[in-house]
PDB file of C-alpha atoms in Angstrom:
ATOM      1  CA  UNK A   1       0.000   0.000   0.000  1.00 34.00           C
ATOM      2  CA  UNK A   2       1.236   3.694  -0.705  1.00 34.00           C
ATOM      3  CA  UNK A   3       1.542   6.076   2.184  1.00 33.00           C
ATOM      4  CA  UNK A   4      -1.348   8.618   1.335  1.00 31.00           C
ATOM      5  CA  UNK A   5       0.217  12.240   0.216  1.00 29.00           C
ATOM      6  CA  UNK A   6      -0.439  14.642  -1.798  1.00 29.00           C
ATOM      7  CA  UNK A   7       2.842  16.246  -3.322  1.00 29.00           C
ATOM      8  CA  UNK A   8       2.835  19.721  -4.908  1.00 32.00           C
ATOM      9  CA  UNK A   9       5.210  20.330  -8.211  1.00 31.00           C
ATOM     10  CA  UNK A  10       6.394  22.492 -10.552  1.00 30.00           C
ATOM     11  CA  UNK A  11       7.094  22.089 -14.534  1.00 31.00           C
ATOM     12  CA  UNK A  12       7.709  24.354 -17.655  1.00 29.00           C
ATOM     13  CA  UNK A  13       4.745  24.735 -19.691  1.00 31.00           C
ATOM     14  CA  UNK A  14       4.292  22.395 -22.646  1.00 31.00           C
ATOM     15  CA  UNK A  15       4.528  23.746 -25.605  1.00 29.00           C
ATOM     16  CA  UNK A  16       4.085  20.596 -28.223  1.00 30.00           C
ATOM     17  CA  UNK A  17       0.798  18.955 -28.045  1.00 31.00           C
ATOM     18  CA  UNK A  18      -1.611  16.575 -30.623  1.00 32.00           C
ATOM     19  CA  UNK A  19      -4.042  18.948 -32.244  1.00 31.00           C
ATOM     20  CA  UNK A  20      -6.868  17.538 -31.643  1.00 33.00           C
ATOM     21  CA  UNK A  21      -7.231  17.587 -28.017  1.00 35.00           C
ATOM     22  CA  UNK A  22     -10.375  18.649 -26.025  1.00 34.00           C
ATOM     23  CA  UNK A  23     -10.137  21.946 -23.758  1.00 35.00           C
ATOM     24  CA  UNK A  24     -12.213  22.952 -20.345  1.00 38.00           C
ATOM     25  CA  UNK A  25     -12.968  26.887 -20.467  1.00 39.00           C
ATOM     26  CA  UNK A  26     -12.264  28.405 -17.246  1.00 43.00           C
ATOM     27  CA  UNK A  27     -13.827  31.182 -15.513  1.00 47.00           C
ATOM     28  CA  UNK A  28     -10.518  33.543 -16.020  1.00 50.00           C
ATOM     29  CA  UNK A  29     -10.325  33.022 -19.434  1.00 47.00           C
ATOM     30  CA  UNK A  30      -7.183  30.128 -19.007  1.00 58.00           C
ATOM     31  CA  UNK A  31      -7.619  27.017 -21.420  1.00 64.00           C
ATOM     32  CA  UNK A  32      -6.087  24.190 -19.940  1.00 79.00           C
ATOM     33  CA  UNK A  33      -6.108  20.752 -21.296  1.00 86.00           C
ATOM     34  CA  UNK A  34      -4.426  17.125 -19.989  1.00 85.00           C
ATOM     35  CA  UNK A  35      -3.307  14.585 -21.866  1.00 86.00           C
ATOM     36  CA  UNK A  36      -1.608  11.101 -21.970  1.00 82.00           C
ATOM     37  CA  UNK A  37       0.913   9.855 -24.453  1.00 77.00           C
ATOM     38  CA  UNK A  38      -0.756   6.953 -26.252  1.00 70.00           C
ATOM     39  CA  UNK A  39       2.698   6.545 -28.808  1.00 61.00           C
ATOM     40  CA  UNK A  40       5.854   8.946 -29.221  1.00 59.00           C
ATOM     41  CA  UNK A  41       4.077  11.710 -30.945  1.00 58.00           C
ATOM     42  CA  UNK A  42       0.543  11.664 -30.369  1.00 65.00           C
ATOM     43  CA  UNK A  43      -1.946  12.051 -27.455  1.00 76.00           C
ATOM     44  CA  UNK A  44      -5.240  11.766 -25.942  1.00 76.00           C
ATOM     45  CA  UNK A  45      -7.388  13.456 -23.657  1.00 84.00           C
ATOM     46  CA  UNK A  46      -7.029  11.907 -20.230  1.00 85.00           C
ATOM     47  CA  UNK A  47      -9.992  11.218 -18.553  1.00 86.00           C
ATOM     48  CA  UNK A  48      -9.406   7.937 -16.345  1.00 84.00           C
ATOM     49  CA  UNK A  49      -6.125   6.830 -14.605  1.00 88.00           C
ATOM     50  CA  UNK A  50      -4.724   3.498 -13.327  1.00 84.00           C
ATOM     51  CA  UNK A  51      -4.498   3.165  -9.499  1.00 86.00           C
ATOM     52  CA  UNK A  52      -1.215   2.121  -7.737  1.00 82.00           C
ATOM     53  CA  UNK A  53       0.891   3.102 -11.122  1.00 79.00           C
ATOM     54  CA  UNK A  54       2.495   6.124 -13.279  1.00 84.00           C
ATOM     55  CA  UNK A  55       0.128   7.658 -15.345  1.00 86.00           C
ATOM     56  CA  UNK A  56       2.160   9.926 -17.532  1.00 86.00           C
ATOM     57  CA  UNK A  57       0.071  13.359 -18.104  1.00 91.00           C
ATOM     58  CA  UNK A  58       1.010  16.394 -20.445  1.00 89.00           C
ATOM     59  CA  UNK A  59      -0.371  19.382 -18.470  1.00 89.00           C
ATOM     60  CA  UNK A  60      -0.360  22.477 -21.062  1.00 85.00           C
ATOM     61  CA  UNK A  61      -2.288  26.002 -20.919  1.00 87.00           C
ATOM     62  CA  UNK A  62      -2.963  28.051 -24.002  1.00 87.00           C
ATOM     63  CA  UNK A  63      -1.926  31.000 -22.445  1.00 89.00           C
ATOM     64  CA  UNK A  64       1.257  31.830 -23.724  1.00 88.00           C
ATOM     65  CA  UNK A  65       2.221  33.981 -20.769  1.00 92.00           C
ATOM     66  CA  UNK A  66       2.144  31.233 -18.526  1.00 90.00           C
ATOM     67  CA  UNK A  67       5.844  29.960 -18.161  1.00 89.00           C
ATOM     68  CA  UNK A  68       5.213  27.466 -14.956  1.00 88.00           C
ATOM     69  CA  UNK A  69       2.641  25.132 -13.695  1.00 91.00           C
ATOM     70  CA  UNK A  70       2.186  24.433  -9.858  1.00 90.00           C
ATOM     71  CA  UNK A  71      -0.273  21.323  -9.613  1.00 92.00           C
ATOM     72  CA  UNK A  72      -1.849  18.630  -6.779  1.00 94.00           C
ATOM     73  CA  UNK A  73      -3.197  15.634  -6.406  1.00 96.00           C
ATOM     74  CA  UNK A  74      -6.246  15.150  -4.066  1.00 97.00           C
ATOM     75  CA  UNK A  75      -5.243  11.421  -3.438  1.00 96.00           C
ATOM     76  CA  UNK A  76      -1.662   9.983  -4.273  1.00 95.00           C
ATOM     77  CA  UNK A  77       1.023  11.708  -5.304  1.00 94.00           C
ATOM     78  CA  UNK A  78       2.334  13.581  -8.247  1.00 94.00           C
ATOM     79  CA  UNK A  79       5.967  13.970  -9.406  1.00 90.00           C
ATOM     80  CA  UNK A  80       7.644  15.836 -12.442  1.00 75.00           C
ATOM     81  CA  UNK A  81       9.620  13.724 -14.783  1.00 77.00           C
ATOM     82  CA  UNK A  82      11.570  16.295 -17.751  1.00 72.00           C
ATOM     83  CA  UNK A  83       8.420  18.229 -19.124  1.00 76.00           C
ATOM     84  CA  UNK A  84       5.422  15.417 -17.742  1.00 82.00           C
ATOM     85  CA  UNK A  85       3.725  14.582 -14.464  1.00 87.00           C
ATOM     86  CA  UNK A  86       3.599  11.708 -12.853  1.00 88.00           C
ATOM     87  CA  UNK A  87       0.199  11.108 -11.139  1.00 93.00           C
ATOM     88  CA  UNK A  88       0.117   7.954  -9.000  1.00 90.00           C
ATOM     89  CA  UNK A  89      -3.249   7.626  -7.565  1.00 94.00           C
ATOM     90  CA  UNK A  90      -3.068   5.357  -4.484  1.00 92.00           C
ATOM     91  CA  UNK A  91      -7.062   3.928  -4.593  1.00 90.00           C
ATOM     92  CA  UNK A  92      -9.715   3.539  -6.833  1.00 88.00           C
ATOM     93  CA  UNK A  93     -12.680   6.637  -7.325  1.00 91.00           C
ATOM     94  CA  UNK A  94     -11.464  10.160  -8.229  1.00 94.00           C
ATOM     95  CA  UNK A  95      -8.207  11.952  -8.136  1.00 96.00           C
ATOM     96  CA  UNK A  96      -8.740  16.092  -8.254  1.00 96.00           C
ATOM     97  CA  UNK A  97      -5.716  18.515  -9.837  1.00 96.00           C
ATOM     98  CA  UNK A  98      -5.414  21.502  -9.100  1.00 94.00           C
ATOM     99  CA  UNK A  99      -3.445  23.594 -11.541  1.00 93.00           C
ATOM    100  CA  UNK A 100      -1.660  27.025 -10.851  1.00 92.00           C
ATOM    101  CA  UNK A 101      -0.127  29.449 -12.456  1.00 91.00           C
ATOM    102  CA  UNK A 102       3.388  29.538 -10.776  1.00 90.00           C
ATOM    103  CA  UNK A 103       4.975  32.510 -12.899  1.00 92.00           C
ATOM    104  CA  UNK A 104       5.523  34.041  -9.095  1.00 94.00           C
ATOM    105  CA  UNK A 105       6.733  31.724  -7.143  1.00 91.00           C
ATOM    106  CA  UNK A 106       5.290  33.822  -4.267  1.00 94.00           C
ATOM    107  CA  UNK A 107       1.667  33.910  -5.644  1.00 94.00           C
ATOM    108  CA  UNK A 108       0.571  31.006  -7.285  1.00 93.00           C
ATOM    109  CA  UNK A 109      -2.438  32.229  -9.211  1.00 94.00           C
ATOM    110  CA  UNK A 110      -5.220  29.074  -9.781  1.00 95.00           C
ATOM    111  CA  UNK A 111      -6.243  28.029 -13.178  1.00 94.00           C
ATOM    112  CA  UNK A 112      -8.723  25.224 -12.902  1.00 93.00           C
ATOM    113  CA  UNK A 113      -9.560  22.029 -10.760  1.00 93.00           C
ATOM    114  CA  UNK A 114      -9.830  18.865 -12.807  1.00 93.00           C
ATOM    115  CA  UNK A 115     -11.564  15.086 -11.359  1.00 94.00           C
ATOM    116  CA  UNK A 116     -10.374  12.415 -13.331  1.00 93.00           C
ATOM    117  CA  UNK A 117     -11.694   9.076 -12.513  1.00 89.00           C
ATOM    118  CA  UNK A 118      -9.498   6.325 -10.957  1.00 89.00           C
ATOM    119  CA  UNK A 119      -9.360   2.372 -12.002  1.00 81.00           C
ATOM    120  CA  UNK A 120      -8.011  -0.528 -10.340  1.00 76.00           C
ATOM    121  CA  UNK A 121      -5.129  -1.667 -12.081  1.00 65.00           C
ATOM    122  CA  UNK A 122      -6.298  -5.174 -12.134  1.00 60.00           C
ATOM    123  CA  UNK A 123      -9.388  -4.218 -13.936  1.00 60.00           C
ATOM    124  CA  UNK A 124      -6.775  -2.890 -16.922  1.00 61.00           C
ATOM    125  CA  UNK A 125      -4.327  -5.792 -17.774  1.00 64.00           C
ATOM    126  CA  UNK A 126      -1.535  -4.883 -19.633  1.00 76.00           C
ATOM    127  CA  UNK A 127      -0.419  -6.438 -22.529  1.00 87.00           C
ATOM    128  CA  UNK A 128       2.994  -7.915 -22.925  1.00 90.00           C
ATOM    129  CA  UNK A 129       5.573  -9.260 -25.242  1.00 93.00           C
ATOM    130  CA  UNK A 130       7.602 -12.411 -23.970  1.00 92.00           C
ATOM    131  CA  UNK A 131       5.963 -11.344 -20.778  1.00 90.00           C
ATOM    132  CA  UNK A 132       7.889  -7.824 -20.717  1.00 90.00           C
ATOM    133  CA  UNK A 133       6.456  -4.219 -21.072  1.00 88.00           C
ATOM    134  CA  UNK A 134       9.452  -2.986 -22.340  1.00 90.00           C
ATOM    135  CA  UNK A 135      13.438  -3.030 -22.581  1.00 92.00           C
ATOM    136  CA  UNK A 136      15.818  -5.869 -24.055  1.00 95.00           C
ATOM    137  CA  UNK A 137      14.481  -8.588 -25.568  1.00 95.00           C
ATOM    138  CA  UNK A 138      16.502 -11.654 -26.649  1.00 95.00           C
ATOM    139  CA  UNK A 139      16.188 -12.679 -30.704  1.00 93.00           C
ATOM    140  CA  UNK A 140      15.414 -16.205 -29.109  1.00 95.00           C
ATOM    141  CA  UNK A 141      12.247 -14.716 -26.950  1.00 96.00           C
ATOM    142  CA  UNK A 142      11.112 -12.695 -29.590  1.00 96.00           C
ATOM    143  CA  UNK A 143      10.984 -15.133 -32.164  1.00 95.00           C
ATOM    144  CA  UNK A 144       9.594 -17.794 -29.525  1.00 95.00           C
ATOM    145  CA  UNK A 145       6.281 -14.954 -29.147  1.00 94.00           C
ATOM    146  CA  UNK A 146       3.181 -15.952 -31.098  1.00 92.00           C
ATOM    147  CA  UNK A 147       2.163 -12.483 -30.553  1.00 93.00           C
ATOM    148  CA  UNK A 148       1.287  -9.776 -27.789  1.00 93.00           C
ATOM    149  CA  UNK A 149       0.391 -11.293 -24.643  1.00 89.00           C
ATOM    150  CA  UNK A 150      -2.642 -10.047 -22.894  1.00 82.00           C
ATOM    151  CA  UNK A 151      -2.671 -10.652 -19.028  1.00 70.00           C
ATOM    152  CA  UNK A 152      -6.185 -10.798 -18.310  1.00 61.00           C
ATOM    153  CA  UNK A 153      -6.942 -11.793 -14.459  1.00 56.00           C
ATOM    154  CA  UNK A 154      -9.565 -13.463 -15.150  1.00 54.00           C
ATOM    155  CA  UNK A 155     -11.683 -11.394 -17.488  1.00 57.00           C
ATOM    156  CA  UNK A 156     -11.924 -11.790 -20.977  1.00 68.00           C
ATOM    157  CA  UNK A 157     -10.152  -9.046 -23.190  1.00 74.00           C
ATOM    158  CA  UNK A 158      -9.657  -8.444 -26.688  1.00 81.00           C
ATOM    159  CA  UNK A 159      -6.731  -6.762 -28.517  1.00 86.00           C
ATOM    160  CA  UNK A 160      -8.486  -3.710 -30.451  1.00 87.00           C
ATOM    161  CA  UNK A 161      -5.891  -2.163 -32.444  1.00 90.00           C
ATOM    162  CA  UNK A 162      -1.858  -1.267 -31.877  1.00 92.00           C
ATOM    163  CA  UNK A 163       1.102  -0.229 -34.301  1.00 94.00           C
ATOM    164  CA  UNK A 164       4.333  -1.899 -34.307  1.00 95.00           C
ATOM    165  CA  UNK A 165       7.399  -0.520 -36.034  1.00 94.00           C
ATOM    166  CA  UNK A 166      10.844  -1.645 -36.197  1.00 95.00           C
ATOM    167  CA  UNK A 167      13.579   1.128 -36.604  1.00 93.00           C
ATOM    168  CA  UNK A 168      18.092   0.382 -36.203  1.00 87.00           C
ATOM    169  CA  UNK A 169      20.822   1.343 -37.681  1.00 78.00           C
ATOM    170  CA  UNK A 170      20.678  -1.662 -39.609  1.00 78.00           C
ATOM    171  CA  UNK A 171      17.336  -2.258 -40.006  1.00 80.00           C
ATOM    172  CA  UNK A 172      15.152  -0.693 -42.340  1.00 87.00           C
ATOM    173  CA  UNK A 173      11.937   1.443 -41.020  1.00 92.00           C
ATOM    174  CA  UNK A 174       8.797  -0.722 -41.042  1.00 93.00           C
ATOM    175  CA  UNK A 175       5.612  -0.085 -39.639  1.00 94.00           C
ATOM    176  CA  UNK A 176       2.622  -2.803 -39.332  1.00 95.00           C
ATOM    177  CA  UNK A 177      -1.170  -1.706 -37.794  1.00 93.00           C
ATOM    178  CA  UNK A 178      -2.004  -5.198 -35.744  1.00 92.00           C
ATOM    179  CA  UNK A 179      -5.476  -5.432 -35.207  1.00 90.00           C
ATOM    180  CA  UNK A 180      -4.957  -9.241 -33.430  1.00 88.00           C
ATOM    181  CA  UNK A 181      -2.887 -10.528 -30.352  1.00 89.00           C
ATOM    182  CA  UNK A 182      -1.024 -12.962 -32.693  1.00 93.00           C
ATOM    183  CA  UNK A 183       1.515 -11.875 -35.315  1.00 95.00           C
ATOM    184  CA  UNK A 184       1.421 -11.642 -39.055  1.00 94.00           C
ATOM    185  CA  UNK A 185       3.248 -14.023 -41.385  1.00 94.00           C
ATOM    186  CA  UNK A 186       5.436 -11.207 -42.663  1.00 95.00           C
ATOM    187  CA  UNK A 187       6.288  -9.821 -39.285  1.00 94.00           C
ATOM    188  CA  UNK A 188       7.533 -13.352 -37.861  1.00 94.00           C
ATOM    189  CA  UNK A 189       9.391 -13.304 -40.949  1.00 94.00           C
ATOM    190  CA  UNK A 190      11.428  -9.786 -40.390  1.00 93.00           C
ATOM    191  CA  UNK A 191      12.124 -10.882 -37.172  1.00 94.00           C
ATOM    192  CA  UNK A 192      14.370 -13.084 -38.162  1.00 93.00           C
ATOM    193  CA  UNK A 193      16.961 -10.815 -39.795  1.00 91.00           C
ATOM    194  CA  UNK A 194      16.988  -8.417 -37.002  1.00 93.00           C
ATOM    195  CA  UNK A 195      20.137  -7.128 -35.718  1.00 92.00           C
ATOM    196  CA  UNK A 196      21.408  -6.330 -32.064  1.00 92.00           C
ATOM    197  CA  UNK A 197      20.283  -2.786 -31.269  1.00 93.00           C
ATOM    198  CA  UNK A 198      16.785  -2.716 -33.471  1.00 94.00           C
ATOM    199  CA  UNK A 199      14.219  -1.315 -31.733  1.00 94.00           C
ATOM    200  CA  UNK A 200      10.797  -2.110 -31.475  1.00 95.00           C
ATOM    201  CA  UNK A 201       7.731   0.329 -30.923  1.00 94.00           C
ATOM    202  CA  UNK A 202       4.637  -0.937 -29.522  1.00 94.00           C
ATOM    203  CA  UNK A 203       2.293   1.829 -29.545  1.00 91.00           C
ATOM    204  CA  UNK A 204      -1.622   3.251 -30.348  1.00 88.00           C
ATOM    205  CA  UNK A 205      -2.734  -0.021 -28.077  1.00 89.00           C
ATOM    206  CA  UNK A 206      -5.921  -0.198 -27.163  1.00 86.00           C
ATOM    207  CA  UNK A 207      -8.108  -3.238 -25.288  1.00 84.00           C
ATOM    208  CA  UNK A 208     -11.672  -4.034 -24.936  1.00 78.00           C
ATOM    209  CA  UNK A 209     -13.949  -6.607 -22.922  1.00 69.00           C
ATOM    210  CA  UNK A 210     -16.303  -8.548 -24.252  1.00 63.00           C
ATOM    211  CA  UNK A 211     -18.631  -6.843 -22.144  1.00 60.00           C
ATOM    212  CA  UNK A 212     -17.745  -3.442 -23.127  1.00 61.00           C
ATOM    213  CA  UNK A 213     -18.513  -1.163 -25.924  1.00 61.00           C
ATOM    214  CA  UNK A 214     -15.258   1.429 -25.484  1.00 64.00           C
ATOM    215  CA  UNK A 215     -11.846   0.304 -25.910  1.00 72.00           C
ATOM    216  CA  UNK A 216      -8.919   1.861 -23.752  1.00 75.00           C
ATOM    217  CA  UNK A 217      -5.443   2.597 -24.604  1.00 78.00           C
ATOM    218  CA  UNK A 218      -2.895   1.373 -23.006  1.00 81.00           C
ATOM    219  CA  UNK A 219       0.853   2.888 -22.395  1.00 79.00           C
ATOM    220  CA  UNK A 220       2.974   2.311 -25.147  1.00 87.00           C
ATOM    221  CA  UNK A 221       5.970   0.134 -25.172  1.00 90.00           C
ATOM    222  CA  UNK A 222       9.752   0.102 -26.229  1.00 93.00           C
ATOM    223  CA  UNK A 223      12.062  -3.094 -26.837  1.00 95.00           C
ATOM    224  CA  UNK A 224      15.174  -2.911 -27.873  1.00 94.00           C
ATOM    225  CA  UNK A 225      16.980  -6.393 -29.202  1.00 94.00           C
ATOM    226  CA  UNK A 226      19.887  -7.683 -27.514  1.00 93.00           C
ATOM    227  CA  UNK A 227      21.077 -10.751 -29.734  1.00 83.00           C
TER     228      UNK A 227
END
């Protein structure tokens, strides 16, 4: 169990953000909008954390003027990793930021409150690859893996959608959209002639229940092959 705290941060504004994202109007005339990486370059409104993990949030204000952000949690804790928070909600319900303008460091001057709902972890399995979420990954393991493993305690899920491309210094780019757990002919196939140091993106995944209508993204992953 986490100790229960709220911690209270600062981070420069970000200033690169997916176009497409939906903003809250606040009373003072401040747009703010979070966010949540779902691959290297794009992002998605955040609405609903994971309990007892990282959820990595982009925090940014349209305000130009704005050059800091003070912001906290009303259950958990939050943390500043380069330009992101870290929320880490501790239990399942709702986790309130609050989000300051911390241009004086003196005056914090309050933007907006957010509530974001909170999920069990369990109730979102993650999805794995020779049962890792990331980091080095033997040639042996990967070309043992069928496909993406989903982990899912219990209840039945289903593998919506994710994009996997392979990038090295040796390797040429390729990109395939996976819309099953298991791989494709032609991937298991480039496998094979992977070299040490190719790296492998996992990203854009997204999961469903049976018993569900809306599919959820998960947090994209990063292998890189060792032999």
């Amino acid at each position: 169990m986490i100790k229960k705290k709220t911690l209270v941060v600062s981070v420069i504004l970000i200033t690169s953000v997916a176009s497409n994202l939906i903003f809250a109007q606040t009373d003072d005339g401040y747009r703010t909008e979070i966010s949540k990486p779902t691959c290297v370059i794009a992002y998605e409104p955040a609405f609903m954390l994971d309990a007892g993990v990282d959820n990595v949030l982009h925090i940014a204000v349209k305000d130009t003027s704005i050059k800091r952000l003070l912001v906290n949690a009303s259950q958990g804790t939050v943390r500043q990793d380069g330009e992101d928070f870290i929320v880490r909600p501790e239990k399942f319900g709702h986790v309130t930021l609050k989000i300051f303008n911390y241009n004086d460091l003196n005056n914090p001057i309050f933007i907006e409150e957010r509530t974001l709902h909170v999920e069990l972890q369990d109730l979102i399995p993650p999805v794995t690859l020779a049962g890792k979420r990331g980091g080095e990954i033997s040639k042996g393991d990967l070309l043992a893996a069928n496909g993406l493993q989903l982990s899912t305690s219990g209840r039945k899920l289903k593998l919506v959608q994710c994009k996997i491309s392979i990038t090295g210094k040796d390797a040429k780019y390729k990109e395939f959209n996976l819309l099953a757990e298991n791989f494709t002919p032609e991937m298991k196939e480039l496998f094979k002639s992977l070299a040490a140091g190719t790296k492998i993106y996992i990203e854009n995944i997204r999961v469903k229940t049976s018993n569900s209508c809306d599919s959820r993204s998960l947090a994209p992953m990063t292998f890189v092959l060792t032999d």
